Structure formats: structure tokens, C-alpha cells
Amino acid sequence: SGVERLGDMIAAAKTIVPFTGAGISTECGIPDFRSPGGLWTRNRPIPFDEFVASQDARDESWRRRFAMETTFAAARPGRGHRALASLYRAGKIPAIITQNIDNLHQASGFAPDHVIELHGNTTYARCIGCGQTYQLDWVKSRFEVDGAAPDCTVCDEPVKTATVSFGQAMPEDAMQRATELSQTCDLFIAIGSSLVVWPAAGFPMMAKNCGARLVIINREPTEQDDIADLVIRHDIGEALGPFVGN
Ligand code: OAD
Ligand code: ZN
């Protein structure tokens, strides 16, 4: 079966780089973006330039974030996260590349420096001008007092979740490290991503072009199934559950 073949490939690999999308966290209660019921089927994304230009857009963006707070705060690592953490502890995974913003790879045991966050992190906030970080509780209490999303106390520019919005620059250091990992691993496993958002979706292809074997685990077909060495079109928790160790 696909899972047995994956086991053989994992056993044979020296350096495995996982690349994760929202599908790994759906069993933790966090909706993905493009499945039925996904975030972008319910809400239009707010592009970065709108967030910068409009107080209304900032208020709406923060209202959406606070509406998700119970979901994010309650989420615990799922079987996929735990399987990857086991392989990390076993020394097979030098670092993980993720599009996710939910902090669950860190929560499963990855050192923060070994989680390459291409799209940032939604568990804290950052000023878009000077980079000053803020806790969400601070943003929430300011929002409650002023009735509007707050600006930075240092430079007066807007404060945003520490995530990357459409139209916002990618984090350079993360892009650089993801490139090096993709070019040097011998097994690249894309997990729970539709692979439609670029430049993130370039990494599976880059790894394959640099000689790695490519595995794609996703319930639905993806854009890059045709270049993969193995496609497991299955539930992630079921597919990776057998690799959860101690
Ligand atoms: P998507 O919602 O586009 O894709 C998630 C994929 O996971 C879908 O193809 C689902 O079929 C699959 N899936 C969901 N649950 C699954 C499960 N339990 N088992 C197997 N497959 C499952 O999410 P991403 O590819 O992560 O960017 O989206 C990429 C980027 O688009 C996100 O990082 C976000 C979004 O706009 C930004 O916000 C910048
Ligand atoms: Zn600032």
C-alpha cells in the first residue's frame, strides 16, 4: 500500500523535509482554506494593501482573528504533527517547512528555530512599520477600549497578526532556508496542501528537480501529483498515524 511504500522511503532516507499545509491541522479543529467550509469559502481574504489603507479593513481583520481565538487556543497537535515530531526526534528531519500559522509544529516538539514559517504565525502580533511584537491580549484590550484596531505605540503604524497576507512580502530568511532544505534533502513530503499558493508551492517542485524523491499526502488531487514519486490520497491522520512513536 501507499503507507507501506512511504515507510520504506522514510527508512531509506537520510534527510527528510516535510512541507505542510492547512490539511494537517483540520483534525485539530482548525478549518483549512479551500475545502468545503474552508476559510476562503466563507470570507474573502483581505489583501495587505487594503489592510494598510483602511481602518475598516483592519478592524474586520482583527474581528475575524478574535472570532477564531477559541479554536486556535484549544487546538492540540494531531497525528500528523506527532508523527513528524517523532521523525524529528529520531534525527531524520533537520527542519520543517510550513505554510501554517497555527504554531502546532512547535507545540508538537519542534524547536522554534527548526520550524520554517513561510506565512508567519497568528499566535502573536507585529507592527507592520517597525516590527515591534505584541501579544494578542494587548491588541484585544485596546480594541475593546477604543472600538478600533490599535496602532503601534512605538511608531504609530498598524499592528497586524504576524502572518503574511496576499500582497505582503515573503519573509526572506524563511525563503532562503526553505530553498536550502529543498535543494539538499533526499525525501520531501508535501502534506495537506492544495499547492496553489506561490511562491510556497514552488518548494516540492524544487526538491524534485534537485533529486529528492517527492511524496504528496492529500485527500484531494493537487497541482503537482503528476511529478510525485508517491501520492497518498488519503486522510493525513490515517496515513501518518503509523509513524507516531515515543
Ligand atoms: P488549502 O485549503 O488550499 O489546502 C488544504 C488541502 O488539505 C486541501 O486540498 C484538502 O483536501 C486537504 N485536507 C484537508 N484536511 C485533510 C485531511 N484530514 N487529510 C488529508 N487531506 C486533507 O490550504 P493550503 O494549501 O495550506 O496563505 O493553503 C495555502 C495558503 O493559502 C495558506 O498558507 C494561506 C492560504 O491563503 C496565506 O494566508 C498567505
Ligand atoms: Zn511600530
Short mmCIF file of C-alpha atoms and ligand atoms in Angstrom, two decimals:
data_model
loop_
_atom_site.label_atom_id
_atom_site.label_comp_id
_atom_site.label_asym_id
_atom_site.label_seq_id
_atom_site.Cartn_x
_atom_site.Cartn_y
_atom_site.Cartn_z
CA SER A 1 0.00 0.00 0.00
CA GLY A 2 0.94 3.68 -0.16
CA VAL A 3 1.64 3.84 3.56
CA GLU A 4 3.97 0.81 3.37
CA ARG A 5 5.86 2.38 0.48
CA LEU A 6 6.11 5.60 2.48
CA GLY A 7 7.57 3.57 5.37
CA ASP A 8 10.23 2.13 3.06
CA MET A 9 11.07 5.57 1.68
CA ILE A 10 11.34 7.03 5.20
CA ALA A 11 13.58 4.15 6.30
CA ALA A 12 15.85 4.64 3.27
CA ALA A 13 16.08 8.43 3.57
CA LYS A 14 18.87 10.29 5.35
CA THR A 15 17.34 13.78 5.24
CA ILE A 16 13.58 14.20 5.17
CA VAL A 17 11.99 17.63 4.74
CA PRO A 18 8.25 17.83 5.42
CA PHE A 19 6.26 20.68 3.90
CA THR A 20 2.86 21.22 5.48
CA GLY A 21 -0.39 23.00 4.67
CA ALA A 22 -3.68 23.55 6.44
CA GLY A 23 -4.82 19.94 5.89
CA ILE A 24 -2.56 18.65 8.67
CA SER A 25 -4.46 20.76 11.22
CA THR A 26 -8.07 20.06 10.24
CA GLU A 27 -8.23 17.10 12.64
CA CYS A 28 -7.24 19.60 15.36
CA GLY A 29 -10.41 21.61 14.67
CA ILE A 30 -8.80 24.34 12.55
CA PRO A 31 -10.51 24.75 9.17
CA ASP A 32 -8.42 24.81 6.01
CA PHE A 33 -8.86 27.42 3.24
CA ARG A 34 -10.19 25.74 0.11
CA SER A 35 -12.12 22.63 1.18
CA PRO A 36 -15.92 22.91 1.51
CA GLY A 37 -16.41 25.04 4.65
CA GLY A 38 -12.83 26.34 4.36
CA LEU A 39 -11.99 29.93 5.36
CA TRP A 40 -11.84 31.29 1.80
CA THR A 41 -15.23 29.72 1.00
CA ARG A 42 -16.72 31.84 3.83
CA ASN A 43 -14.63 35.03 3.82
CA ARG A 44 -12.84 36.94 1.11
CA PRO A 45 -9.15 37.32 2.03
CA ILE A 46 -8.15 40.88 2.99
CA PRO A 47 -5.11 41.77 0.86
CA PHE A 48 -2.19 43.55 2.52
CA ASP A 49 -2.67 46.84 0.66
CA GLU A 50 -6.27 47.03 1.90
CA PHE A 51 -5.17 46.32 5.46
CA VAL A 52 -2.65 49.17 5.22
CA ALA A 53 -5.05 51.62 3.56
CA SER A 54 -8.23 51.12 5.54
CA GLN A 55 -9.09 51.21 9.26
CA ASP A 56 -12.30 49.29 8.38
CA ALA A 57 -10.24 46.51 6.82
CA ARG A 58 -8.01 46.38 9.90
CA ASP A 59 -11.00 46.23 12.22
CA GLU A 60 -12.58 43.46 10.13
CA SER A 61 -9.31 41.53 10.04
CA TRP A 62 -8.97 41.65 13.84
CA ARG A 63 -12.65 40.77 14.37
CA ARG A 64 -12.09 37.64 12.27
CA ARG A 65 -8.97 36.78 14.25
CA PHE A 66 -10.70 37.16 17.62
CA ALA A 67 -13.61 35.03 16.36
CA MET A 68 -11.06 32.22 15.80
CA GLU A 69 -9.34 32.60 19.17
CA THR A 70 -11.11 29.73 20.95
CA THR A 71 -10.33 27.45 18.00
CA PHE A 72 -6.62 28.31 17.92
CA ALA A 73 -6.24 28.33 21.71
CA ALA A 74 -7.89 24.91 22.09
CA ALA A 75 -6.02 23.20 19.23
CA ARG A 76 -3.50 20.46 20.13
CA PRO A 77 -1.12 18.67 17.76
CA GLY A 78 -2.77 15.91 15.72
CA ARG A 79 -1.45 12.56 14.50
CA GLY A 80 0.31 14.20 11.55
CA HIS A 81 2.12 16.69 13.77
CA ARG A 82 3.08 13.94 16.24
CA ALA A 83 4.37 11.60 13.55
CA LEU A 84 6.61 14.34 12.14
CA ALA A 85 7.82 15.22 15.65
CA SER A 86 8.78 11.55 16.19
CA LEU A 87 10.85 11.52 12.98
CA TYR A 88 12.41 14.84 14.02
CA ARG A 89 13.44 13.41 17.40
CA ALA A 90 14.85 10.37 15.59
CA GLY A 91 17.16 12.74 13.69
CA LYS A 92 15.61 12.18 10.26
CA ILE A 93 14.22 15.71 9.87
CA PRO A 94 16.58 18.71 10.11
CA ALA A 95 13.74 21.26 9.95
CA ILE A 96 10.16 21.53 8.70
CA ILE A 97 8.76 23.97 6.15
CA THR A 98 5.19 25.06 6.85
CA GLN A 99 2.59 27.37 5.35
CA ASN A 100 0.65 27.07 8.60
CA ILE A 101 0.30 29.88 11.09
CA ASP A 102 -1.11 27.85 13.99
CA ASN A 103 2.12 27.10 15.93
CA LEU A 104 1.21 23.38 16.17
CA HIS A 105 4.59 22.09 14.93
CA GLN A 106 6.29 23.95 17.77
CA ALA A 107 3.63 22.60 20.16
CA SER A 108 4.40 19.04 18.99
CA GLY A 109 8.08 19.34 19.95
CA PHE A 110 9.94 21.01 17.08
CA ALA A 111 12.43 23.62 18.28
CA PRO A 112 11.17 27.05 17.12
CA ASP A 113 14.30 27.51 15.01
CA HIS A 114 13.51 24.27 13.14
CA VAL A 115 10.06 25.43 12.01
CA ILE A 116 10.36 27.47 8.82
CA GLU A 117 7.17 29.55 8.73
CA LEU A 118 6.61 30.77 5.17
CA HIS A 119 3.36 32.57 6.05
CA GLY A 120 4.18 33.67 9.58
CA ASN A 121 2.38 32.94 12.84
CA THR A 122 -1.04 34.02 14.08
CA THR A 123 -0.41 33.48 17.79
CA TYR A 124 1.14 36.93 18.20
CA ALA A 125 1.03 40.34 16.50
CA ARG A 126 3.58 42.61 14.88
CA CYS A 127 3.77 46.26 13.79
CA ILE A 128 3.97 46.46 10.00
CA GLY A 129 6.20 49.55 10.30
CA CYS A 130 8.92 48.84 12.87
CA GLY A 131 8.35 45.14 13.57
CA GLN A 132 7.61 45.58 17.28
CA THR A 133 5.81 42.46 18.52
CA TYR A 134 2.66 42.48 20.65
CA GLN A 135 0.63 39.85 22.47
CA LEU A 136 -2.89 39.26 21.15
CA ASP A 137 -4.29 40.09 24.60
CA TRP A 138 -2.87 43.60 24.29
CA VAL A 139 -4.48 44.06 20.86
CA LYS A 140 -7.77 42.70 22.16
CA SER A 141 -7.95 45.02 25.16
CA ARG A 142 -7.01 48.05 23.06
CA PHE A 143 -9.66 47.08 20.51
CA GLU A 144 -12.24 46.78 23.29
CA VAL A 145 -11.34 50.17 24.79
CA ASP A 146 -11.04 52.14 21.52
CA GLY A 147 -13.53 50.22 19.38
CA ALA A 148 -10.89 50.01 16.66
CA ALA A 149 -7.75 48.06 15.79
CA PRO A 150 -4.73 49.69 17.51
CA ASP A 151 -1.59 51.23 16.03
CA CYS A 152 1.97 50.65 17.25
CA THR A 153 2.91 52.51 20.44
CA VAL A 154 6.45 52.96 19.07
CA CYS A 155 5.88 54.23 15.52
CA ASP A 156 2.10 54.61 15.09
CA GLU A 157 1.87 52.19 12.14
CA PRO A 158 -0.83 49.44 12.09
CA VAL A 159 -0.43 46.28 14.18
CA LYS A 160 -1.27 43.02 12.38
CA THR A 161 -1.17 39.32 13.20
CA ALA A 162 2.39 38.14 12.49
CA THR A 163 1.17 36.41 9.33
CA VAL A 164 1.81 37.04 5.63
CA SER A 165 -1.23 38.37 3.75
CA PHE A 166 -1.74 38.24 0.00
CA GLY A 167 0.36 41.01 -1.50
CA GLN A 168 2.70 41.17 1.51
CA ALA A 169 6.43 40.42 1.16
CA MET A 170 7.55 36.89 1.99
CA PRO A 171 9.97 36.55 4.93
CA GLU A 172 13.42 36.48 3.31
CA ASP A 173 15.17 34.33 5.89
CA ALA A 174 12.44 31.68 5.76
CA MET A 175 12.52 31.65 1.95
CA GLN A 176 16.30 31.24 1.99
CA ARG A 177 16.26 28.40 4.49
CA ALA A 178 13.38 26.64 2.74
CA THR A 179 15.32 26.84 -0.52
CA GLU A 180 18.42 25.26 1.02
CA LEU A 181 16.41 22.49 2.69
CA SER A 182 14.51 21.70 -0.52
CA GLN A 183 17.73 21.57 -2.53
CA THR A 184 19.58 19.27 -0.13
CA CYS A 185 17.04 16.76 1.23
CA ASP A 186 16.64 13.29 -0.25
CA LEU A 187 12.95 12.89 0.65
CA PHE A 188 10.45 15.75 0.50
CA ILE A 189 6.93 15.11 1.82
CA ALA A 190 4.17 17.62 0.99
CA ILE A 191 1.30 17.15 3.46
CA GLY A 192 -2.17 18.70 3.43
CA SER A 193 -1.69 21.47 0.90
CA SER A 194 -3.55 22.20 -2.33
CA LEU A 195 -0.20 23.56 -3.65
CA VAL A 196 -1.84 26.51 -5.39
CA VAL A 197 -0.27 29.40 -3.46
CA TRP A 198 3.09 30.64 -4.71
CA PRO A 199 5.95 31.01 -4.01
CA ALA A 200 5.37 28.37 -1.31
CA ALA A 201 4.14 25.81 -3.84
CA GLY A 202 7.49 26.03 -5.63
CA PHE A 203 9.32 24.02 -2.96
CA PRO A 204 8.02 20.49 -3.72
CA MET A 205 8.92 21.02 -7.38
CA MET A 206 12.32 22.48 -6.44
CA ALA A 207 13.12 19.45 -4.26
CA LYS A 208 12.10 17.07 -7.05
CA ASN A 209 14.20 18.97 -9.59
CA CYS A 210 17.20 18.77 -7.24
CA GLY A 211 16.99 14.99 -7.00
CA ALA A 212 14.84 14.34 -3.93
CA ARG A 213 12.04 11.82 -4.02
CA LEU A 214 8.69 13.58 -3.69
CA VAL A 215 5.71 12.25 -1.72
CA ILE A 216 2.36 14.06 -1.65
CA ILE A 217 -0.20 13.24 1.05
CA ASN A 218 -3.53 14.96 0.46
CA ARG A 219 -7.20 14.00 0.45
CA GLU A 220 -7.82 15.84 -2.84
CA PRO A 221 -5.72 15.85 -6.01
CA THR A 222 -3.05 18.60 -6.06
CA GLU A 223 -1.36 20.62 -8.77
CA GLN A 224 1.84 18.57 -8.52
CA ASP A 225 0.62 14.96 -8.24
CA ASP A 226 1.98 14.28 -11.72
CA ILE A 227 5.61 14.90 -10.69
CA ALA A 228 5.40 12.98 -7.38
CA ASP A 229 7.05 9.59 -6.83
CA LEU A 230 4.23 8.62 -4.49
CA VAL A 231 0.78 10.15 -3.98
CA ILE A 232 -1.21 9.10 -0.90
CA ARG A 233 -4.73 10.45 -1.50
CA HIS A 234 -5.93 9.73 1.97
CA ASP A 235 -6.65 11.19 5.39
CA ILE A 236 -3.41 12.54 6.91
CA GLY A 237 -4.06 11.25 10.43
CA GLU A 238 -4.60 7.75 9.00
CA ALA A 239 -1.58 7.93 6.67
CA LEU A 240 0.88 9.28 9.28
CA GLY A 241 -0.61 7.66 12.39
CA PRO A 242 1.63 4.56 12.00
CA PHE A 243 4.71 6.82 12.30
CA VAL A 244 3.78 8.28 15.68
CA GLY A 245 6.49 6.98 18.02
CA ASN A 246 7.55 7.74 21.55
P1 OAD B 1 -5.79 24.61 1.26
O1 OAD B 1 -7.08 24.77 1.99
O2 OAD B 1 -5.64 25.28 -0.04
O3 OAD B 1 -5.49 23.06 1.03
C1 OAD B 1 -5.60 22.13 2.08
C2 OAD B 1 -5.65 20.74 1.48
O4 OAD B 1 -5.66 19.79 2.54
C3 OAD B 1 -6.90 20.51 0.64
O5 OAD B 1 -6.52 20.05 -0.64
C4 OAD B 1 -7.67 19.41 1.42
O6 OAD B 1 -8.27 18.47 0.57
C5 OAD B 1 -6.59 18.76 2.23
N1 OAD B 1 -7.03 18.22 3.53
C6 OAD B 1 -7.74 18.84 4.50
N2 OAD B 1 -7.88 18.06 5.58
C7 OAD B 1 -7.26 16.89 5.28
C8 OAD B 1 -7.06 15.65 5.99
N3 OAD B 1 -7.51 15.47 7.24
N4 OAD B 1 -6.38 14.66 5.35
C9 OAD B 1 -5.91 14.84 4.09
N5 OAD B 1 -6.06 15.98 3.39
C10 OAD B 1 -6.72 16.99 3.97
O7 OAD B 1 -4.63 25.02 2.31
P2 OAD B 1 -3.08 25.36 1.99
O8 OAD B 1 -2.60 24.59 0.82
O9 OAD B 1 -2.35 25.24 3.27
O10 OAD B 1 -1.91 31.54 2.92
O11 OAD B 1 -3.20 26.89 1.60
C11 OAD B 1 -2.05 27.58 1.23
C12 OAD B 1 -2.15 29.02 1.66
O12 OAD B 1 -3.37 29.60 1.17
C13 OAD B 1 -2.25 29.20 3.16
O13 OAD B 1 -0.99 29.19 3.79
C14 OAD B 1 -2.89 30.56 3.28
C15 OAD B 1 -3.95 30.44 2.20
O14 OAD B 1 -4.31 31.66 1.60
C16 OAD B 1 -1.96 32.77 3.45
O15 OAD B 1 -2.80 33.07 4.28
C17 OAD B 1 -0.91 33.69 2.95
ZN ZN B 2 5.92 50.17 15.00
#
